[in-house]
N, CA and C atoms as an extended XYZ file, in Angstrom:
513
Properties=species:S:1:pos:R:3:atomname:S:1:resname:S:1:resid:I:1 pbc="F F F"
N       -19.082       -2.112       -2.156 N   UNK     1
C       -18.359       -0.882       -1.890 CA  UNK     1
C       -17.972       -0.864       -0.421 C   UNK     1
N       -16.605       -0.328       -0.454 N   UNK     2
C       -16.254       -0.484        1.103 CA  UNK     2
C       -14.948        0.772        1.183 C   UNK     2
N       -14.167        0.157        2.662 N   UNK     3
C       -13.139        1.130        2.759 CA  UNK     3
C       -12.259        0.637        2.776 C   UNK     3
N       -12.090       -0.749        3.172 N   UNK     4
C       -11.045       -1.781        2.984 CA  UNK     4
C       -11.043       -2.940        2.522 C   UNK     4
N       -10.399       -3.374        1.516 N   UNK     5
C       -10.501       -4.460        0.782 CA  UNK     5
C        -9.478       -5.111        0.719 C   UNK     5
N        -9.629       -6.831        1.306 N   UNK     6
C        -8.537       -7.376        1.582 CA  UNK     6
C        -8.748       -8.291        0.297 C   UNK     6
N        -7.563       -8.339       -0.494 N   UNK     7
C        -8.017       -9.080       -1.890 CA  UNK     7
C        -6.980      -10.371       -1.791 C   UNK     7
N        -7.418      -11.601       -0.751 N   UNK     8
C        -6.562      -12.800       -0.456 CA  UNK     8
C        -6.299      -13.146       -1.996 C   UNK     8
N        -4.811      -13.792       -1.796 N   UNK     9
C        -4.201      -14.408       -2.558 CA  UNK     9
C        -4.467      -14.149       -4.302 C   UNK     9
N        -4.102      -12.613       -4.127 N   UNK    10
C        -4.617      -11.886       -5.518 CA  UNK    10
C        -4.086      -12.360       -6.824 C   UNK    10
N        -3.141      -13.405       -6.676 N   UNK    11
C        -2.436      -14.429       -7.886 CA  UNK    11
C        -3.123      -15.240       -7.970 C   UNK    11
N        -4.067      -15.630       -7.808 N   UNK    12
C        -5.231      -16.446       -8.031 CA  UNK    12
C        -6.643      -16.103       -8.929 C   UNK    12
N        -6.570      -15.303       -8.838 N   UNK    13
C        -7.519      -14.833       -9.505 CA  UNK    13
C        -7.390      -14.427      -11.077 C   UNK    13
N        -7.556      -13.914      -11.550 N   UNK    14
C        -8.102      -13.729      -13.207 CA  UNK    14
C        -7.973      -12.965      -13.481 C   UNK    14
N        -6.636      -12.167      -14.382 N   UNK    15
C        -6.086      -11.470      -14.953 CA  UNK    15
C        -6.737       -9.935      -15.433 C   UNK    15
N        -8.511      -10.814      -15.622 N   UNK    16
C        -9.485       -9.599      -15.728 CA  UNK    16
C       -10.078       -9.394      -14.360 C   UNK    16
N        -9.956      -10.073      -13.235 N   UNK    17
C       -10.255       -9.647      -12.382 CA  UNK    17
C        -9.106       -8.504      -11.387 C   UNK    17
N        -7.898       -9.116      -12.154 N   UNK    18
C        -6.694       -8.496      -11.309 CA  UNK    18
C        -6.854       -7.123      -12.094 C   UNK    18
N        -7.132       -6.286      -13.387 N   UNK    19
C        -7.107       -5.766      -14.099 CA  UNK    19
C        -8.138       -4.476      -13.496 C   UNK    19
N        -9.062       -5.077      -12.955 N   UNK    20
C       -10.441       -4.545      -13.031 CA  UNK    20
C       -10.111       -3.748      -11.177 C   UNK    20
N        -9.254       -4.517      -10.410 N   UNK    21
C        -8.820       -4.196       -9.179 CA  UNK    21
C        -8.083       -3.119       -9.182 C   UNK    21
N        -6.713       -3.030      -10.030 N   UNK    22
C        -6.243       -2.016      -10.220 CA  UNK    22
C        -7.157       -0.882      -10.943 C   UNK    22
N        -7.377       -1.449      -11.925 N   UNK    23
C        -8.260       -0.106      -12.394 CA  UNK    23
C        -8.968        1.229      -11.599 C   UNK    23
N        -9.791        0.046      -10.319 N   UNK    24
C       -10.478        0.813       -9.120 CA  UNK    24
C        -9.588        1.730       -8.402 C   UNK    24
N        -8.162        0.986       -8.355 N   UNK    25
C        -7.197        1.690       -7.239 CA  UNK    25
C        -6.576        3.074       -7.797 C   UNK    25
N        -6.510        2.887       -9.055 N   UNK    26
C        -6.191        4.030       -9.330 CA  UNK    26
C        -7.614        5.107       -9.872 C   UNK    26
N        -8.351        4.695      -10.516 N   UNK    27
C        -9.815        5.688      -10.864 CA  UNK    27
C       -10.836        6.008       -9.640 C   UNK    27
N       -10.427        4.884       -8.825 N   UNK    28
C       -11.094        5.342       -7.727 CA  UNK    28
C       -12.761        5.375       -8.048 C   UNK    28
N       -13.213        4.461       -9.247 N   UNK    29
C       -14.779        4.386       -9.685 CA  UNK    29
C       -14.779        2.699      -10.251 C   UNK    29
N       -15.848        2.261       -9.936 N   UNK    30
C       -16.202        1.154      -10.742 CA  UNK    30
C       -17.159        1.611      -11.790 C   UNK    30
N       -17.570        0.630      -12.675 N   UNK    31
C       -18.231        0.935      -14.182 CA  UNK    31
C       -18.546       -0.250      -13.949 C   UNK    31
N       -20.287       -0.494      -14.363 N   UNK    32
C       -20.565       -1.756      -14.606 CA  UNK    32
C       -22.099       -2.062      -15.145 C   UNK    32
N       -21.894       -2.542      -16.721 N   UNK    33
C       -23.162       -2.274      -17.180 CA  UNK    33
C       -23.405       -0.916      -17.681 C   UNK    33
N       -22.187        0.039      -17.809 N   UNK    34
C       -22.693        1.528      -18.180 CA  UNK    34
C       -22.780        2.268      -17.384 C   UNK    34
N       -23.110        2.037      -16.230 N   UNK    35
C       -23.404        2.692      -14.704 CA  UNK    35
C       -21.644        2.962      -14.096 C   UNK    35
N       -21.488        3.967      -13.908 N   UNK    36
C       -20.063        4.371      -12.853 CA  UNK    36
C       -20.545        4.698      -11.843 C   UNK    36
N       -19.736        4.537      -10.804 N   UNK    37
C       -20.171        4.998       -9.269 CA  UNK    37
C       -18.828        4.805       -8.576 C   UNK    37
N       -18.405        5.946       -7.627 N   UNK    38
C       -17.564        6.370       -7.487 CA  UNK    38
C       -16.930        5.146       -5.621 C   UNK    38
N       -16.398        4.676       -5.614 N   UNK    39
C       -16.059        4.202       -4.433 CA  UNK    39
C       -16.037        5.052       -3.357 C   UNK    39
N       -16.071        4.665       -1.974 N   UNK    40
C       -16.195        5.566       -0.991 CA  UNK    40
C       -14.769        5.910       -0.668 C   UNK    40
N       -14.531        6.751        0.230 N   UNK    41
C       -12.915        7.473        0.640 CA  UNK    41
C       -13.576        7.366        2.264 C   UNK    41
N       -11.673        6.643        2.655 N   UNK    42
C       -10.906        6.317        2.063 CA  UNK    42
C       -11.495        4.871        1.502 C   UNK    42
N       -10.597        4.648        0.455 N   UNK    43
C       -10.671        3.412       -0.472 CA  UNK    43
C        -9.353        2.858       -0.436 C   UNK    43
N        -8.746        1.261        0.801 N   UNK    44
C        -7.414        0.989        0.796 CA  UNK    44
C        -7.801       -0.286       -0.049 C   UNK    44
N        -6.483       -1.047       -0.329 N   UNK    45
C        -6.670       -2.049       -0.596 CA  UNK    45
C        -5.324       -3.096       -0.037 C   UNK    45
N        -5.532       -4.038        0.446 N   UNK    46
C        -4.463       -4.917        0.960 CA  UNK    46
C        -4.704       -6.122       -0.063 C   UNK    46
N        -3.940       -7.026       -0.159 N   UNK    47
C        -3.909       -7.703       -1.295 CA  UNK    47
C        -2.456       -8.800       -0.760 C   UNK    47
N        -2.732      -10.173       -0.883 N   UNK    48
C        -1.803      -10.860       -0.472 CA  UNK    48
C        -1.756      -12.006       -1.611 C   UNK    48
N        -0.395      -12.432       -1.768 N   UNK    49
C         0.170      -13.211       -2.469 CA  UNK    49
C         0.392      -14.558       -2.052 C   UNK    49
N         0.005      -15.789       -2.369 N   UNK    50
C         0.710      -17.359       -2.156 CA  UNK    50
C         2.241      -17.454       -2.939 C   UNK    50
N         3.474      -17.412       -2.251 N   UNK    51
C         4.231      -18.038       -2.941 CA  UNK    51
C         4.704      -18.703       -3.236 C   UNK    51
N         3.474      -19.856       -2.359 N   UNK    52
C         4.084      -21.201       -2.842 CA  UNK    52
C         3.056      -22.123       -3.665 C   UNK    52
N         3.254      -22.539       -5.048 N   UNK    53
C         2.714      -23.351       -5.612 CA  UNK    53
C         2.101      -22.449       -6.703 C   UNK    53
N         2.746      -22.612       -8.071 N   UNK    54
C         2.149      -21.694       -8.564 CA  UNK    54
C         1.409      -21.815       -9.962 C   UNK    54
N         1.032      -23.326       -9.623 N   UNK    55
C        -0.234      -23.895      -10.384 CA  UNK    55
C        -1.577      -23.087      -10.158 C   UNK    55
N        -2.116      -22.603      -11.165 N   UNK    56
C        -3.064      -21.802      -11.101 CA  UNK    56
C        -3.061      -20.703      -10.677 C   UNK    56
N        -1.959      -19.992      -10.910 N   UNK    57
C        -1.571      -18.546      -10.967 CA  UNK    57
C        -1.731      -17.572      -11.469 C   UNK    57
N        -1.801      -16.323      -11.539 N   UNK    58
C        -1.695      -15.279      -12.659 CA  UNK    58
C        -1.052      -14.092      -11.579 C   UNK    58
N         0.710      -14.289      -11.795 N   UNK    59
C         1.368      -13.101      -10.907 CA  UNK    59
C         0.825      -12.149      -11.518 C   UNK    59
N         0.875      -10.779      -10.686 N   UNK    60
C         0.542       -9.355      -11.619 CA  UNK    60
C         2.025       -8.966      -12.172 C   UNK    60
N         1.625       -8.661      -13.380 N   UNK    61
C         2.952       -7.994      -14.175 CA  UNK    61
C         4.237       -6.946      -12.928 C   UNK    61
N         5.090       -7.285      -13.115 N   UNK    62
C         6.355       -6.182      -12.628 CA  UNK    62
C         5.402       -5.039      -12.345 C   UNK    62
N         5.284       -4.313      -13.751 N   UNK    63
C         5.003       -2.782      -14.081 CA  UNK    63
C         3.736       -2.553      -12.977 C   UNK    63
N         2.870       -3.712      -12.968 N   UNK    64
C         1.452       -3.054      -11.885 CA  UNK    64
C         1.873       -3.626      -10.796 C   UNK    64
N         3.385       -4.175      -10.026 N   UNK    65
C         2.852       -4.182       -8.363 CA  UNK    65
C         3.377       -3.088       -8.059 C   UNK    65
N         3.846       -1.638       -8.807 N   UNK    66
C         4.030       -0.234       -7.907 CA  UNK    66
C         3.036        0.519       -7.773 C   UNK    66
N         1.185       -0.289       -8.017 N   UNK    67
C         0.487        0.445       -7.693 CA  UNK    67
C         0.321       -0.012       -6.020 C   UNK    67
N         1.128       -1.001       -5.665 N   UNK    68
C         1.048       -0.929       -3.864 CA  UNK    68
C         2.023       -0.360       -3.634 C   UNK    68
N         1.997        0.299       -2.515 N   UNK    69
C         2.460        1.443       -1.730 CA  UNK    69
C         3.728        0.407       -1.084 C   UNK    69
N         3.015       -0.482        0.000 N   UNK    70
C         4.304       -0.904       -0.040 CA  UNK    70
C         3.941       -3.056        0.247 C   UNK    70
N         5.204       -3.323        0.215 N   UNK    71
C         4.854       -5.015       -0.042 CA  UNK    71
C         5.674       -5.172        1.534 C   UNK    71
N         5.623       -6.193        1.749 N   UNK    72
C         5.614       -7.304        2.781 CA  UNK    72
C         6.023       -8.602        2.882 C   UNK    72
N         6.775       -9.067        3.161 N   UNK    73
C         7.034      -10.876        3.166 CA  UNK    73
C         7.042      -11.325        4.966 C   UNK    73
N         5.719      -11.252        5.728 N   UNK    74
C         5.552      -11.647        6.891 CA  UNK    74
C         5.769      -13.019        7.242 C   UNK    74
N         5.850      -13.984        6.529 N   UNK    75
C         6.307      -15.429        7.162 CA  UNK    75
C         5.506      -16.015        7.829 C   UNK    75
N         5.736      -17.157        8.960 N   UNK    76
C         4.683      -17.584        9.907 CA  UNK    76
C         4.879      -17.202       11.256 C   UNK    76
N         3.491      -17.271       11.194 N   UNK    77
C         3.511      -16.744       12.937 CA  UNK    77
C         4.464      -17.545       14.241 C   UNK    77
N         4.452      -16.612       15.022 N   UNK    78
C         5.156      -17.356       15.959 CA  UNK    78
C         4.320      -18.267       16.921 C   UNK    78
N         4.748      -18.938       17.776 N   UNK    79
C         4.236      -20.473       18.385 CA  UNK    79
C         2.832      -19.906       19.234 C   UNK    79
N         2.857      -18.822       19.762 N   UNK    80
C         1.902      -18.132       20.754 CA  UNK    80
C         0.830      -17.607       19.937 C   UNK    80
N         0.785      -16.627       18.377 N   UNK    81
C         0.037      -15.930       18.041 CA  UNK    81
C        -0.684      -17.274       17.359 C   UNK    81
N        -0.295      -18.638       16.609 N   UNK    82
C        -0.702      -19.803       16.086 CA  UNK    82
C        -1.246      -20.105       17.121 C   UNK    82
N        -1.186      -20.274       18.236 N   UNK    83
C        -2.021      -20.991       18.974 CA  UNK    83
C        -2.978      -20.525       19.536 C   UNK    83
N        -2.909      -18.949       19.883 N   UNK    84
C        -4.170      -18.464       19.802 CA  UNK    84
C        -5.111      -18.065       18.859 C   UNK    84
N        -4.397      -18.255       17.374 N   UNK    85
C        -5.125      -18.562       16.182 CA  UNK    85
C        -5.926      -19.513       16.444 C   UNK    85
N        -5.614      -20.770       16.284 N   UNK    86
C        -5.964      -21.698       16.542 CA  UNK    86
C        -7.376      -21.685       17.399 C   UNK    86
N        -6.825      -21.627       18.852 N   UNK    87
C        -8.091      -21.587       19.450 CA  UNK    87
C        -8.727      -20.530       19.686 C   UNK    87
N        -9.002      -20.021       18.728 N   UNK    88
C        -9.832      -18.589       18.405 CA  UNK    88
C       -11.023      -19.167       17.112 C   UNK    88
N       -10.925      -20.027       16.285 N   UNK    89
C       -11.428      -20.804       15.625 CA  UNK    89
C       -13.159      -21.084       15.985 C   UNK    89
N       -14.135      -20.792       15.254 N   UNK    90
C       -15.587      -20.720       15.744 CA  UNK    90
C       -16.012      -19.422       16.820 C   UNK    90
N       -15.115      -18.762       17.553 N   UNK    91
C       -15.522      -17.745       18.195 CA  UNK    91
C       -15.408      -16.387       17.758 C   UNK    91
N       -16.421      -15.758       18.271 N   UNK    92
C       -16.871      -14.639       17.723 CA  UNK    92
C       -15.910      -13.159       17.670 C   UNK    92
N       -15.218      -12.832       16.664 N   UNK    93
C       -14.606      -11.237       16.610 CA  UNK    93
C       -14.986      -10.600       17.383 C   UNK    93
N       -13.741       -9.774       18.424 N   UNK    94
C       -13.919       -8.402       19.176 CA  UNK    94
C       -12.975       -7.783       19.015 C   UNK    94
N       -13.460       -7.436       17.443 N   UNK    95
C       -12.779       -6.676       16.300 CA  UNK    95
C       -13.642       -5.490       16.508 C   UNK    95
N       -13.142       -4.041       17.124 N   UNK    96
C       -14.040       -2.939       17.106 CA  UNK    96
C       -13.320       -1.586       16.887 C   UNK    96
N       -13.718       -0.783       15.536 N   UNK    97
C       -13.222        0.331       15.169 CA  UNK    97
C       -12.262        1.118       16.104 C   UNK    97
N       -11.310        1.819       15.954 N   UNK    98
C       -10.425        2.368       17.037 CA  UNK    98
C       -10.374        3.885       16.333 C   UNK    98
N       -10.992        4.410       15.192 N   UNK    99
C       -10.884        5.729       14.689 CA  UNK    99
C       -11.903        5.255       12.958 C   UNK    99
N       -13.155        6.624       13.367 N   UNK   100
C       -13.935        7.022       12.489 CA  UNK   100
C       -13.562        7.009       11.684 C   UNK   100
N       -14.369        7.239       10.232 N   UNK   101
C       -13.858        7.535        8.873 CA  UNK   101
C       -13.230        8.823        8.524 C   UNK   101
N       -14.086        9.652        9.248 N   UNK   102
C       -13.620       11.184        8.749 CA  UNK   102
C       -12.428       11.471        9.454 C   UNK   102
N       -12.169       10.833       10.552 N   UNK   103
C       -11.120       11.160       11.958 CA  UNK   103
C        -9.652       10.096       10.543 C   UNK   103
N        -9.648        9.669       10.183 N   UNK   104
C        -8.765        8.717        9.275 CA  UNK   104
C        -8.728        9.679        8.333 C   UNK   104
N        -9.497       10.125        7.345 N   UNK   105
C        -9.399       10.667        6.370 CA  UNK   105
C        -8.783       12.031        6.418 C   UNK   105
N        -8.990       12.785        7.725 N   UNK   106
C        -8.206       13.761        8.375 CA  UNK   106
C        -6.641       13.466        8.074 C   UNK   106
N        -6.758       12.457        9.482 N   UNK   107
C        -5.355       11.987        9.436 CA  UNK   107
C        -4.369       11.765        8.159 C   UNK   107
N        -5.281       11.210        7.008 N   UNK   108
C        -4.469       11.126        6.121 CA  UNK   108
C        -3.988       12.518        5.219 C   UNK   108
N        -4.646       13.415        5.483 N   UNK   109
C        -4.408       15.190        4.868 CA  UNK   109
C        -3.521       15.848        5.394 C   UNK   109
N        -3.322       15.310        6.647 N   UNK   110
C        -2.192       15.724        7.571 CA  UNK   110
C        -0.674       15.919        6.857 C   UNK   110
N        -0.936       14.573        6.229 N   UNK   111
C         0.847       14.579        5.412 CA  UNK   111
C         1.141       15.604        4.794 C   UNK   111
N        -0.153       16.083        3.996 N   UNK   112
C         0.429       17.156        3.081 CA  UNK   112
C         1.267       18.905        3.671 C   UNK   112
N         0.395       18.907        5.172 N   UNK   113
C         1.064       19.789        5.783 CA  UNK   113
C         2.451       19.410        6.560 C   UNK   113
N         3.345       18.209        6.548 N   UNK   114
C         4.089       18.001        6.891 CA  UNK   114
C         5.479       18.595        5.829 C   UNK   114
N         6.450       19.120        6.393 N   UNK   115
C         7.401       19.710        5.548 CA  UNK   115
C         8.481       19.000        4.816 C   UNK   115
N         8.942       19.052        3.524 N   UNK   116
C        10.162       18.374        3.342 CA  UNK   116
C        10.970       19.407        2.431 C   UNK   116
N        12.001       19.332        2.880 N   UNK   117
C        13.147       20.236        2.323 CA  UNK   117
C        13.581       19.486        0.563 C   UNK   117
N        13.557       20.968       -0.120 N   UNK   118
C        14.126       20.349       -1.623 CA  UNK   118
C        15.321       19.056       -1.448 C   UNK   118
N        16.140       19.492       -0.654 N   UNK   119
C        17.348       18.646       -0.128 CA  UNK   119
C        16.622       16.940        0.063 C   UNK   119
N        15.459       17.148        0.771 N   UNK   120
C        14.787       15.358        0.811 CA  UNK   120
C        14.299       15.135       -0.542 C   UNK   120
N        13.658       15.922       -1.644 N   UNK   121
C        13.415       15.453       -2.358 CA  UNK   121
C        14.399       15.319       -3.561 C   UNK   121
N        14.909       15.554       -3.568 N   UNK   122
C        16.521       15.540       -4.666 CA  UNK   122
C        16.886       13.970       -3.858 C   UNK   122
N        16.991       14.010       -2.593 N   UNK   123
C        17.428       12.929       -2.470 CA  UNK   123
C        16.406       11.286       -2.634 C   UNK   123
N        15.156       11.753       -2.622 N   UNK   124
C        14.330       10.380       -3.250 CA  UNK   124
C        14.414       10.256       -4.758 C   UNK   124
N        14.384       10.917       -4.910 N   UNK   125
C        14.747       11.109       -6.697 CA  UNK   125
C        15.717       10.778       -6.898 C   UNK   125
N        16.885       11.077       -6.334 N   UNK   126
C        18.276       10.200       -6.776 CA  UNK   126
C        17.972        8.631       -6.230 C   UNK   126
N        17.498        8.013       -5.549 N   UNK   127
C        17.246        6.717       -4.822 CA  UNK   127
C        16.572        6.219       -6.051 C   UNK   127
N        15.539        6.898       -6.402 N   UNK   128
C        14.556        6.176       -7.129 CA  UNK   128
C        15.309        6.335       -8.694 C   UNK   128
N        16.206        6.937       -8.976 N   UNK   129
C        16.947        7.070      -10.439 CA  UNK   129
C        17.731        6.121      -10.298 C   UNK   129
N        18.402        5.930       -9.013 N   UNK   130
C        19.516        4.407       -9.141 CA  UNK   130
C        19.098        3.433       -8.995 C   UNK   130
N        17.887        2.709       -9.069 N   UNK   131
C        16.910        1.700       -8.978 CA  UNK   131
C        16.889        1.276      -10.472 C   UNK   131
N        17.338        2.130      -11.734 N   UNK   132
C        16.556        2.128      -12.822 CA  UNK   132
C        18.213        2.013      -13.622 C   UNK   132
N        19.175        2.535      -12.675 N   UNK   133
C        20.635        2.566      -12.880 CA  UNK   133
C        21.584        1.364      -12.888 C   UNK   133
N        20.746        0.823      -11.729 N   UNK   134
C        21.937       -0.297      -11.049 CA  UNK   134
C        21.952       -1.533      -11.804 C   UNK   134
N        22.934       -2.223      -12.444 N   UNK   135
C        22.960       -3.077      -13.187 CA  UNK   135
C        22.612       -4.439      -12.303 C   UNK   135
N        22.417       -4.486      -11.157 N   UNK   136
C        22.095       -5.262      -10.115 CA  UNK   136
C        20.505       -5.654      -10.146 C   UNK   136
N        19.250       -4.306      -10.825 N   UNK   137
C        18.534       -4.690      -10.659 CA  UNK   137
C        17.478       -4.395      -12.172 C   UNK   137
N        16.749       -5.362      -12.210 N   UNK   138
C        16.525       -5.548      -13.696 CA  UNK   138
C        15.338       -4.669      -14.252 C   UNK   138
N        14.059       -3.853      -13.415 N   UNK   139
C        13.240       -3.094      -13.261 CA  UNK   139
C        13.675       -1.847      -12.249 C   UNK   139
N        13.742       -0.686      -12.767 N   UNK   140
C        14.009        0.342      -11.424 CA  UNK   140
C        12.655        0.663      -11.355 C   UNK   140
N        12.633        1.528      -10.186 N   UNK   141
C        11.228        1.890       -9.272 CA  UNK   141
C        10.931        2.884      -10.409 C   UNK   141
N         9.354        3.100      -10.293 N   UNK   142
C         8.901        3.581      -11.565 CA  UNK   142
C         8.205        5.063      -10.745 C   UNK   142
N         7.754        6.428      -11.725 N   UNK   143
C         7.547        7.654      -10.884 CA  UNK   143
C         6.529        7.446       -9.953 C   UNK   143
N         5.652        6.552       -9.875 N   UNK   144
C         4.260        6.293       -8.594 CA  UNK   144
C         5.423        6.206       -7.429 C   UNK   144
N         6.347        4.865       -7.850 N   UNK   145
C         7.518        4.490       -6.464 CA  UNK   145
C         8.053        5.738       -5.959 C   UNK   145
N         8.234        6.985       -6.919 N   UNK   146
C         8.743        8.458       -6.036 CA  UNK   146
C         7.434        9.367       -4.977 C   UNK   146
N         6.565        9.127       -5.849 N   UNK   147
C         5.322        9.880       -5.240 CA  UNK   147
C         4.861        8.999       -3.557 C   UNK   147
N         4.929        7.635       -3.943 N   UNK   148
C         4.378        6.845       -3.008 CA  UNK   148
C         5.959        6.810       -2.218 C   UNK   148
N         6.749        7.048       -2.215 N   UNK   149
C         8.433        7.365       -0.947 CA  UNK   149
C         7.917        8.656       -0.192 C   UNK   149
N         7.452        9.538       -1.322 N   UNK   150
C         7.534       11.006       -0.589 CA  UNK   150
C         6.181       11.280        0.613 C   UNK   150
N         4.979       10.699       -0.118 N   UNK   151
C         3.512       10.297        0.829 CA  UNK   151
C         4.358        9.644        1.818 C   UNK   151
N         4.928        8.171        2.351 N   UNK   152
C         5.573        7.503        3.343 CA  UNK   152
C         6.513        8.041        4.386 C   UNK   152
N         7.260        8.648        3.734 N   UNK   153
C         8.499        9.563        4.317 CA  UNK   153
C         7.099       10.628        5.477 C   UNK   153
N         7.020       11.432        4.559 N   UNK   154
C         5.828       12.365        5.144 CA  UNK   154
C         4.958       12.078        6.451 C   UNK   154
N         4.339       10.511        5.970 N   UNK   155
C         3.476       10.250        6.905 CA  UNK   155
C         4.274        9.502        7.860 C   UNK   155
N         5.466        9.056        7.775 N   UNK   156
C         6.130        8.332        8.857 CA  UNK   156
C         6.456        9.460       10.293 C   UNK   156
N         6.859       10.654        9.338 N   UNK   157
C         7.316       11.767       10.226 CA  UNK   157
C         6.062       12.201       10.929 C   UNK   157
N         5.057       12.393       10.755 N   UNK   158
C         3.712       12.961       11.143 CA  UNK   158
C         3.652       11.911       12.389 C   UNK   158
N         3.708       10.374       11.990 N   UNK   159
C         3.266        9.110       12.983 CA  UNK   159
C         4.374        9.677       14.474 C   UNK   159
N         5.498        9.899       13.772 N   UNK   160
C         6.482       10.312       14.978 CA  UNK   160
C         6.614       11.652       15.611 C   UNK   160
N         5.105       12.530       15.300 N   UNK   161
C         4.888       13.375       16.031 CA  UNK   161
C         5.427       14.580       15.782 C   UNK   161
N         6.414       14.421       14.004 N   UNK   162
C         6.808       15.876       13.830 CA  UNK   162
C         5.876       16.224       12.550 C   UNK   162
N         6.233       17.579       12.172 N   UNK   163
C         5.581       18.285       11.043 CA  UNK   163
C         6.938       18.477       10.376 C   UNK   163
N         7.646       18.026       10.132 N   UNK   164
C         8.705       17.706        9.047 CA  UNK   164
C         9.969       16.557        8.909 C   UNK   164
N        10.095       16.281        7.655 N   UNK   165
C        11.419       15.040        7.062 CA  UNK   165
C        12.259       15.399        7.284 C   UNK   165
N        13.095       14.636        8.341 N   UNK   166
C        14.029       14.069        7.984 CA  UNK   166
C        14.817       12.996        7.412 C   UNK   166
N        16.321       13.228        7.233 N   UNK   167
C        16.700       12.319        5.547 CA  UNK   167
C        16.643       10.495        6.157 C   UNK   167
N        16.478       10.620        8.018 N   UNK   168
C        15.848        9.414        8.265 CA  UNK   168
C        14.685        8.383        8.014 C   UNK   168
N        13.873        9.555        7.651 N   UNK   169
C        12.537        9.335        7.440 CA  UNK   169
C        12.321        8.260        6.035 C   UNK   169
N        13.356        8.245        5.699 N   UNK   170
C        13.594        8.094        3.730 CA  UNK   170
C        13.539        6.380        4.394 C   UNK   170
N        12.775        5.381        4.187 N   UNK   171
C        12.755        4.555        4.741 CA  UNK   171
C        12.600        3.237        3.444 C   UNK   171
């Protein structure tokens, strides 16, 4: 049990294990043996993909990657951050917390007092209806993809120091 769970190269793993991951993300409890017990809050999960080689794979279905909030295609590092990768190798993390649990969990309640005008949400809703429209694309964004725009939008505006959306924010 933790607060962050980095689940490397989650196409690797086992369909019942990928199964059993989501399950958590959304119930927010594990079960095991009969026994439930509730994960701690917050409960994130990061989760990264190999896309290359895809012997011994198991992609997650279309329908379950809109239980991530949002995806990523970061690439390789550049010549400076590799090389201090590199020689960072055997030495010890001064990796040290920068904000409490409860001071985070705050932060994250914050969004809900942030404002958005019917006008922003008519307009994620039309975004997320032409996703499902466009003959261009073969899956449209599914209703989590509206809920998880409107949480983002919200909290982007909060990060930039206001208490309400704008139709910039729609990111």
């Amino acid at each position: 049990f933790c607060n962050l769970l980095l689940a490397d190269e989650i196409n690797r793993t086992s369909p019942k294990t990928q199964s059993a991951l989501l399950e958590v993300m959304e119930e927010r409890k594990v079960s095991v043996e009969g026994v439930t017990r509730e994960v701690p809050e917050p409960f994130i999960v990061i989760a990264t993909q190999n896309p290359l080689g895809n012997a011994g794979t198991q992609s997650l279905p279309e329908a379950q990657m809109d239980r991530f909030m949002i995806t990523l295609s970061i690439g390789y590092p550049d010549y400076e951050s590799e090389l201090d990768m590199a020689m960072s190798v055997g030495k010890q993390s001064d990796m040290t917390s920068v904000v409490s649990i409860d001071d985070f969990i705050s932060m994250q309640n914050k969004i809900y007092d942030v404002y958005m005008n019917e006008s922003i949400y008519k307009y994620i809703v039309n975004l997320v209806t032409a996703t499902r429209k466009s003959r261009y694309i073969e899956r449209g964004a599914s209703p989590r993809a509206t809920i998880a725009l409107v949480k983002m939008c919200k909290a982007w505006s909060w990060l930039n120091g206001r208490d309400y959306v704008v139709p910039a924010d729609v990111i």
